[in-house]
Every structure is written in structure tokens, then in C-alpha cells.
PDB file of C-alpha atoms in Angstrom:
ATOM      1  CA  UNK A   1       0.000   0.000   0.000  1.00  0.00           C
ATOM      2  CA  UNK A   2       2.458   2.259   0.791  1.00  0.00           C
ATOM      3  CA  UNK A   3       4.400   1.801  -2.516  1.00  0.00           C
ATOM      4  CA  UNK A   4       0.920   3.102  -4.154  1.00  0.00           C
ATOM      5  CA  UNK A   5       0.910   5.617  -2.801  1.00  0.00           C
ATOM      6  CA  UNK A   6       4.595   7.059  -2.817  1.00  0.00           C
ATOM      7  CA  UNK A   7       4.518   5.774  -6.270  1.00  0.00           C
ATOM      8  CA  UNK A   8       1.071   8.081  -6.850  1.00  0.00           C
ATOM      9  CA  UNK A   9       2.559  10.854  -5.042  1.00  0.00           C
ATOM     10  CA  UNK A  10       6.105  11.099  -7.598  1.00  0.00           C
ATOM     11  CA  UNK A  11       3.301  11.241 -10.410  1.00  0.00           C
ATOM     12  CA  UNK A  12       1.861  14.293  -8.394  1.00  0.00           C
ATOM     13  CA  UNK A  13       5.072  15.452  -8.334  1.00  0.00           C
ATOM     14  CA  UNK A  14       6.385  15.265 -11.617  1.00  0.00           C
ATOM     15  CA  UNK A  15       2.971  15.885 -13.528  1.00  0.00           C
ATOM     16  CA  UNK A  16       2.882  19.603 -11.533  1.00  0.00           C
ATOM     17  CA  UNK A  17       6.690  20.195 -12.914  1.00  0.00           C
ATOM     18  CA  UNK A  18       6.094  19.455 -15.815  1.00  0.00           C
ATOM     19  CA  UNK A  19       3.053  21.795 -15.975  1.00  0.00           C
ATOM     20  CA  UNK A  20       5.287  24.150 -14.431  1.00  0.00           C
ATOM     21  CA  UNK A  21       8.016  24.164 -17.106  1.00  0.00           C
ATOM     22  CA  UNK A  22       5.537  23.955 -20.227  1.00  0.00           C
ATOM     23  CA  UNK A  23       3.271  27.180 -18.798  1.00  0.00           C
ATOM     24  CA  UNK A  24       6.360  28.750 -17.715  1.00  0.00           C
ATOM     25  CA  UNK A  25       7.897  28.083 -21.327  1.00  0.00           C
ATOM     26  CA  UNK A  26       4.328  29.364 -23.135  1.00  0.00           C
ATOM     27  CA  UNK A  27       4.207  32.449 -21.124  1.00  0.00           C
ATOM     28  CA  UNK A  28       7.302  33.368 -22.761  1.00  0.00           C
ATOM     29  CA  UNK A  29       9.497  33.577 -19.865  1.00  0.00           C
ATOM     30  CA  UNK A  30      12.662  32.522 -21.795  1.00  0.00           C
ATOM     31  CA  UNK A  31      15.892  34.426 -21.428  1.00  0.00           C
ATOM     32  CA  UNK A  32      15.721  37.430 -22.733  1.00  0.00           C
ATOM     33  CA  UNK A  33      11.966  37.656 -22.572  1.00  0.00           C
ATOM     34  CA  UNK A  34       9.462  39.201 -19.416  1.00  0.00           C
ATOM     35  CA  UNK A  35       5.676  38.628 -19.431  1.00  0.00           C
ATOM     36  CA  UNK A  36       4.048  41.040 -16.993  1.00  0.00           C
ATOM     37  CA  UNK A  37       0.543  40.369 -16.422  1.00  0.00           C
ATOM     38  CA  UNK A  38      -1.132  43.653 -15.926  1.00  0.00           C
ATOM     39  CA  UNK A  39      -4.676  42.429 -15.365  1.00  0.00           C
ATOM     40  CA  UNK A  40      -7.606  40.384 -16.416  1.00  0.00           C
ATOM     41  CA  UNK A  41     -10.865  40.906 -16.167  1.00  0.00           C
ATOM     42  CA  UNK A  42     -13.906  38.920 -17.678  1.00  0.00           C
ATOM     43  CA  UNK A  43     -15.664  40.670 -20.145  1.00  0.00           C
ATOM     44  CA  UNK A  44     -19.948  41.214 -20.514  1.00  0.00           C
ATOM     45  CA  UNK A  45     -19.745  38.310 -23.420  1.00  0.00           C
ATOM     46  CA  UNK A  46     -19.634  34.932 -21.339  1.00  0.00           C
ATOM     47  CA  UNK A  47     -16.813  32.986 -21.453  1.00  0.00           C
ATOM     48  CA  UNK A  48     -14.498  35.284 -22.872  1.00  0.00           C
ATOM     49  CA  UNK A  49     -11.923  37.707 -20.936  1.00  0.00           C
ATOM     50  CA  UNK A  50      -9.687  40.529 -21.433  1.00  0.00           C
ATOM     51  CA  UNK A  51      -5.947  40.363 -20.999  1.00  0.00           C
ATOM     52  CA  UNK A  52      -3.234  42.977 -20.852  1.00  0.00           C
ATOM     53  CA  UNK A  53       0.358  42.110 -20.331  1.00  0.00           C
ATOM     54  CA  UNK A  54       3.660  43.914 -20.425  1.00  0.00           C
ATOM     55  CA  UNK A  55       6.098  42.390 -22.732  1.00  0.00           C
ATOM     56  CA  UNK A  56      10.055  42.731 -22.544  1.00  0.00           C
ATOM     57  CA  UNK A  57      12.551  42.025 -24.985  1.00  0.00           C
ATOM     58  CA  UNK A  58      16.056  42.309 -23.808  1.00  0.00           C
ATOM     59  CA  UNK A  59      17.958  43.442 -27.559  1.00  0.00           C
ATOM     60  CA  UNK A  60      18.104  40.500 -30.042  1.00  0.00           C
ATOM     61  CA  UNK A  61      15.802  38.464 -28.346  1.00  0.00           C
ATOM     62  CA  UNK A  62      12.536  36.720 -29.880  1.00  0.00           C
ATOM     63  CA  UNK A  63       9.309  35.678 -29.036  1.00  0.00           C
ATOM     64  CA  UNK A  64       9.375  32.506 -30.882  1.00  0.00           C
ATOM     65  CA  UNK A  65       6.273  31.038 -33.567  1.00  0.00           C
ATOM     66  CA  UNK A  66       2.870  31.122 -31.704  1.00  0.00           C
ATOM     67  CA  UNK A  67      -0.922  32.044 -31.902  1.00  0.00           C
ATOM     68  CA  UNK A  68      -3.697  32.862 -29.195  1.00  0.00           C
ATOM     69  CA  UNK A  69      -7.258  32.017 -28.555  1.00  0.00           C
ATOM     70  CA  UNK A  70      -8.506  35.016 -29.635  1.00  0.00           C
ATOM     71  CA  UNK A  71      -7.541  38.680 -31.070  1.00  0.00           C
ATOM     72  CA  UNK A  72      -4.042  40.612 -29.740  1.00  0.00           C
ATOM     73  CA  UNK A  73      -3.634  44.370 -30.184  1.00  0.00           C
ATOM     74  CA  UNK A  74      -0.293  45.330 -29.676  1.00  0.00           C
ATOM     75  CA  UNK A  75       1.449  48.778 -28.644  1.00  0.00           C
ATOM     76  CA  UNK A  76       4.858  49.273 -28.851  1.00  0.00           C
ATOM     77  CA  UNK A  77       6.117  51.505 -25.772  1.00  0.00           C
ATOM     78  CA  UNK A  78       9.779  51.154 -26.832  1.00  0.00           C
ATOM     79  CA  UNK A  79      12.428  50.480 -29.127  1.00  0.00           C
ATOM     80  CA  UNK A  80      12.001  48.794 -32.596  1.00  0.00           C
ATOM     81  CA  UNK A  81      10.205  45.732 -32.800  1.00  0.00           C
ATOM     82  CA  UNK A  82      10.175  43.030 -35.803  1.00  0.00           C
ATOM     83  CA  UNK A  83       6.961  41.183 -36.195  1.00  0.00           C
ATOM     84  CA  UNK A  84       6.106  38.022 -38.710  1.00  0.00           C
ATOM     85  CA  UNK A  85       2.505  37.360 -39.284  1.00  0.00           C
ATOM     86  CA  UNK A  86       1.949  34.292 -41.112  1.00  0.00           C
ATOM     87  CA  UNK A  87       0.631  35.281 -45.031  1.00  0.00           C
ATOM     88  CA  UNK A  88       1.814  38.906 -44.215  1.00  0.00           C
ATOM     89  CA  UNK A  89       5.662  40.097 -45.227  1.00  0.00           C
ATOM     90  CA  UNK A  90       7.654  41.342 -41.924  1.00  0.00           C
ATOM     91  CA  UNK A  91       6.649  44.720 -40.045  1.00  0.00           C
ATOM     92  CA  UNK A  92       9.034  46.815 -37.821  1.00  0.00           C
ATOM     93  CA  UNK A  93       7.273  48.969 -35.302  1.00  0.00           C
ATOM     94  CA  UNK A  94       8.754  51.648 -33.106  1.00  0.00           C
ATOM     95  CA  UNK A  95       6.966  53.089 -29.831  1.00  0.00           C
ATOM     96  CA  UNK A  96       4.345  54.285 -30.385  1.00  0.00           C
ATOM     97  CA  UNK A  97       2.581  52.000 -33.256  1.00  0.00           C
ATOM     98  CA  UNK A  98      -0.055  49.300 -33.354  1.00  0.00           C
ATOM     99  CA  UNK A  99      -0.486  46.220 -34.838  1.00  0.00           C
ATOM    100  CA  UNK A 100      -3.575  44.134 -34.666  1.00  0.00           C
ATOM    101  CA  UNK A 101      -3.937  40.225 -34.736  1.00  0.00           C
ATOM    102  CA  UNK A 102      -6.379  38.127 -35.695  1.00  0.00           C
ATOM    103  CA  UNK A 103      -7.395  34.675 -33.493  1.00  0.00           C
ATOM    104  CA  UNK A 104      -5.059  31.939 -34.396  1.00  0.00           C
ATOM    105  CA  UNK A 105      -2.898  33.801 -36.399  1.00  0.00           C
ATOM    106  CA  UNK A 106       1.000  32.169 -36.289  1.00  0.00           C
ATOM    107  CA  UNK A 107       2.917  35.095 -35.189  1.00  0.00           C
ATOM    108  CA  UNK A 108       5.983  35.915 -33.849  1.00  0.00           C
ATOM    109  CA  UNK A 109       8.142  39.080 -32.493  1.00  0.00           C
ATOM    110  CA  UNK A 110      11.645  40.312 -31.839  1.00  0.00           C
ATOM    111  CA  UNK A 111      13.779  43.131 -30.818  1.00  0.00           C
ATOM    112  CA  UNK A 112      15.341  44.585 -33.938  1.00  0.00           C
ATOM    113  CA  UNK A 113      16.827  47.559 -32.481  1.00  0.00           C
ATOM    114  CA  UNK A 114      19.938  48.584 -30.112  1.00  0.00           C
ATOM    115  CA  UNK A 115      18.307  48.406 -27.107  1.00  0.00           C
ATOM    116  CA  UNK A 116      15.829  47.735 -25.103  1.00  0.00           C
ATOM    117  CA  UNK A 117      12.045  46.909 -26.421  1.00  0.00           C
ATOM    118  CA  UNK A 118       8.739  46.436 -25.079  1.00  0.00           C
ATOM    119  CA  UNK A 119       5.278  46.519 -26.123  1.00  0.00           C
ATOM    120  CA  UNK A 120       1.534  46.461 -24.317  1.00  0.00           C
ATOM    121  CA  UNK A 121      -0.151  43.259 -25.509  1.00  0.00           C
ATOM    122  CA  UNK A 122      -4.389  43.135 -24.971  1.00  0.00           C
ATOM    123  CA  UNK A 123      -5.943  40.174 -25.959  1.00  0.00           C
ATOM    124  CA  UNK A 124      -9.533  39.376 -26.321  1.00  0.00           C
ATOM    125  CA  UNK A 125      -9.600  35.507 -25.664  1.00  0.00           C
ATOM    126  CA  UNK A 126     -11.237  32.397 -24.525  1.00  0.00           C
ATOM    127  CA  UNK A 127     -11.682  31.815 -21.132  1.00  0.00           C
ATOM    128  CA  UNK A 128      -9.786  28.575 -19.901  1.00  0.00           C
ATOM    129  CA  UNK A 129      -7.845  27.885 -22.892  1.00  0.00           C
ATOM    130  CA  UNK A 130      -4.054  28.435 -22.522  1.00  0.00           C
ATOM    131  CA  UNK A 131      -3.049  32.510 -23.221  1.00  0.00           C
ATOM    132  CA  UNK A 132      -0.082  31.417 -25.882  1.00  0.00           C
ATOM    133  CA  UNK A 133      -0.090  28.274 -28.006  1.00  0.00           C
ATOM    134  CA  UNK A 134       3.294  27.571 -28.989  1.00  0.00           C
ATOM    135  CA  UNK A 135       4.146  26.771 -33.098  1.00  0.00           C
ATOM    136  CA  UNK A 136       6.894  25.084 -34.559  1.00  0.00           C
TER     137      UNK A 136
END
């Protein structure tokens, strides 16, 4: 009995880990990369919620291929910012500029310029289904 249950309790253990490591690697916290969640609040439509986060990009870093449950609007506050859109040809976008996204749209993002970048990310998504859905 008591090899059950040590031997249901490493499962415990290792299935939270590895949820750990797989959310932690979806939110984007990679090196190089910082997710700030800035809040979340449902919205009047049930079942969906909106999201705004605080992305990071230390310079030459890249948010790799991914899509969402729903729409991202995106506002660069700083530095110059390459974005790939699947079906679209490359953007750059310097503070101050906006790009929209539509659901499930393979994207993906990186710091082009000297420094620092960062952008405001709001997304209008699914309740319950994971925020970032990585591609290969």
C-alpha cells in the first residue's frame, strides 16, 4: 500500500513540474523575454476575458512562432520591434505603433533595435484555454 501511494505521489510530483516548465515556457518567460501580467478581467460576453500584459525584450531576443485564442492588439512603448505574421511580409514597429492580430494567427516578435524593447499586448480571448499556443 504504501508503494501506491509514494509511487502516486512522484506522479503528483512530476505531472505539476512538468506543468510548471511547459506554462512557464508558453508564457514566454525565456531568457531574454518578461511577461508582466497587468490584469484580467472577464468581459460582458460569457466565457471570454480581457488580458493585458507587459512584454520585454532584452535586444536581439525573440518571441518565438505562436498564436492565441482570440484577437491581440499590440502597442509598442519602446524600441524597434520586428513582427512576422503568417501570409503577411515582416513589419518593424517603433513606440508608439499598433499592430492588430487576428485569433489563431502564427505570429511571432523580436527586438530589432539597439536596445531595449517592449510593447503592451491586450488580448480578447477564450476563457480557460491556454493565453499562448506555442508553433513550430
Amino acid at each position: 500500500m504504501n508503494k501506491i501511494k509514494n509511487s502516486l505521489a512522484m506522479t503528483l510530483v512530476l505531472t505539476v513540474l512538468t506543468t510548471l516548465i511547459i506554462c512557464g515556457s508558453a508564457l514566454g518567460q525565456q531568457p531574454g523575454i518578461k511577461r508582466t501580467e497587468l490584469q484580467r478581467y472577464d468581459l460582458s460576453h460569457p466565457g471570454w476575458e480581457a488580458i493585458q500584459v507587459r512584454i520585454d525584450f532584452a535586444p536581439g531576443t525573440s518571441f518565438a512562432r505562436h498564436k492565441h485564442p482570440g484577437e491581440e492588439m499590440i502597442y509598442v512603448l519602446e524600441g524597434t520591434l520586428e513582427y512576422q505574421v503568417e501570409g503577411k511580409p515582416p513589419v518593424k514597429l517603433k513606440a508608439g505603433e499598433t499592430l492588430f492580430i487576428p485569433a489563431g494567427t502564427i505570429h511571432s516578435a523580436r527586438n530589432v533595435g539597439s536596445g531595449n524593447g517592449a510593447e503592451l499586448a491586450t488580448y480578447i480571448v477564450e476563457k480557460g484555454k491556454p493565453l499562448v499556443d506555442l508553433v513550430k
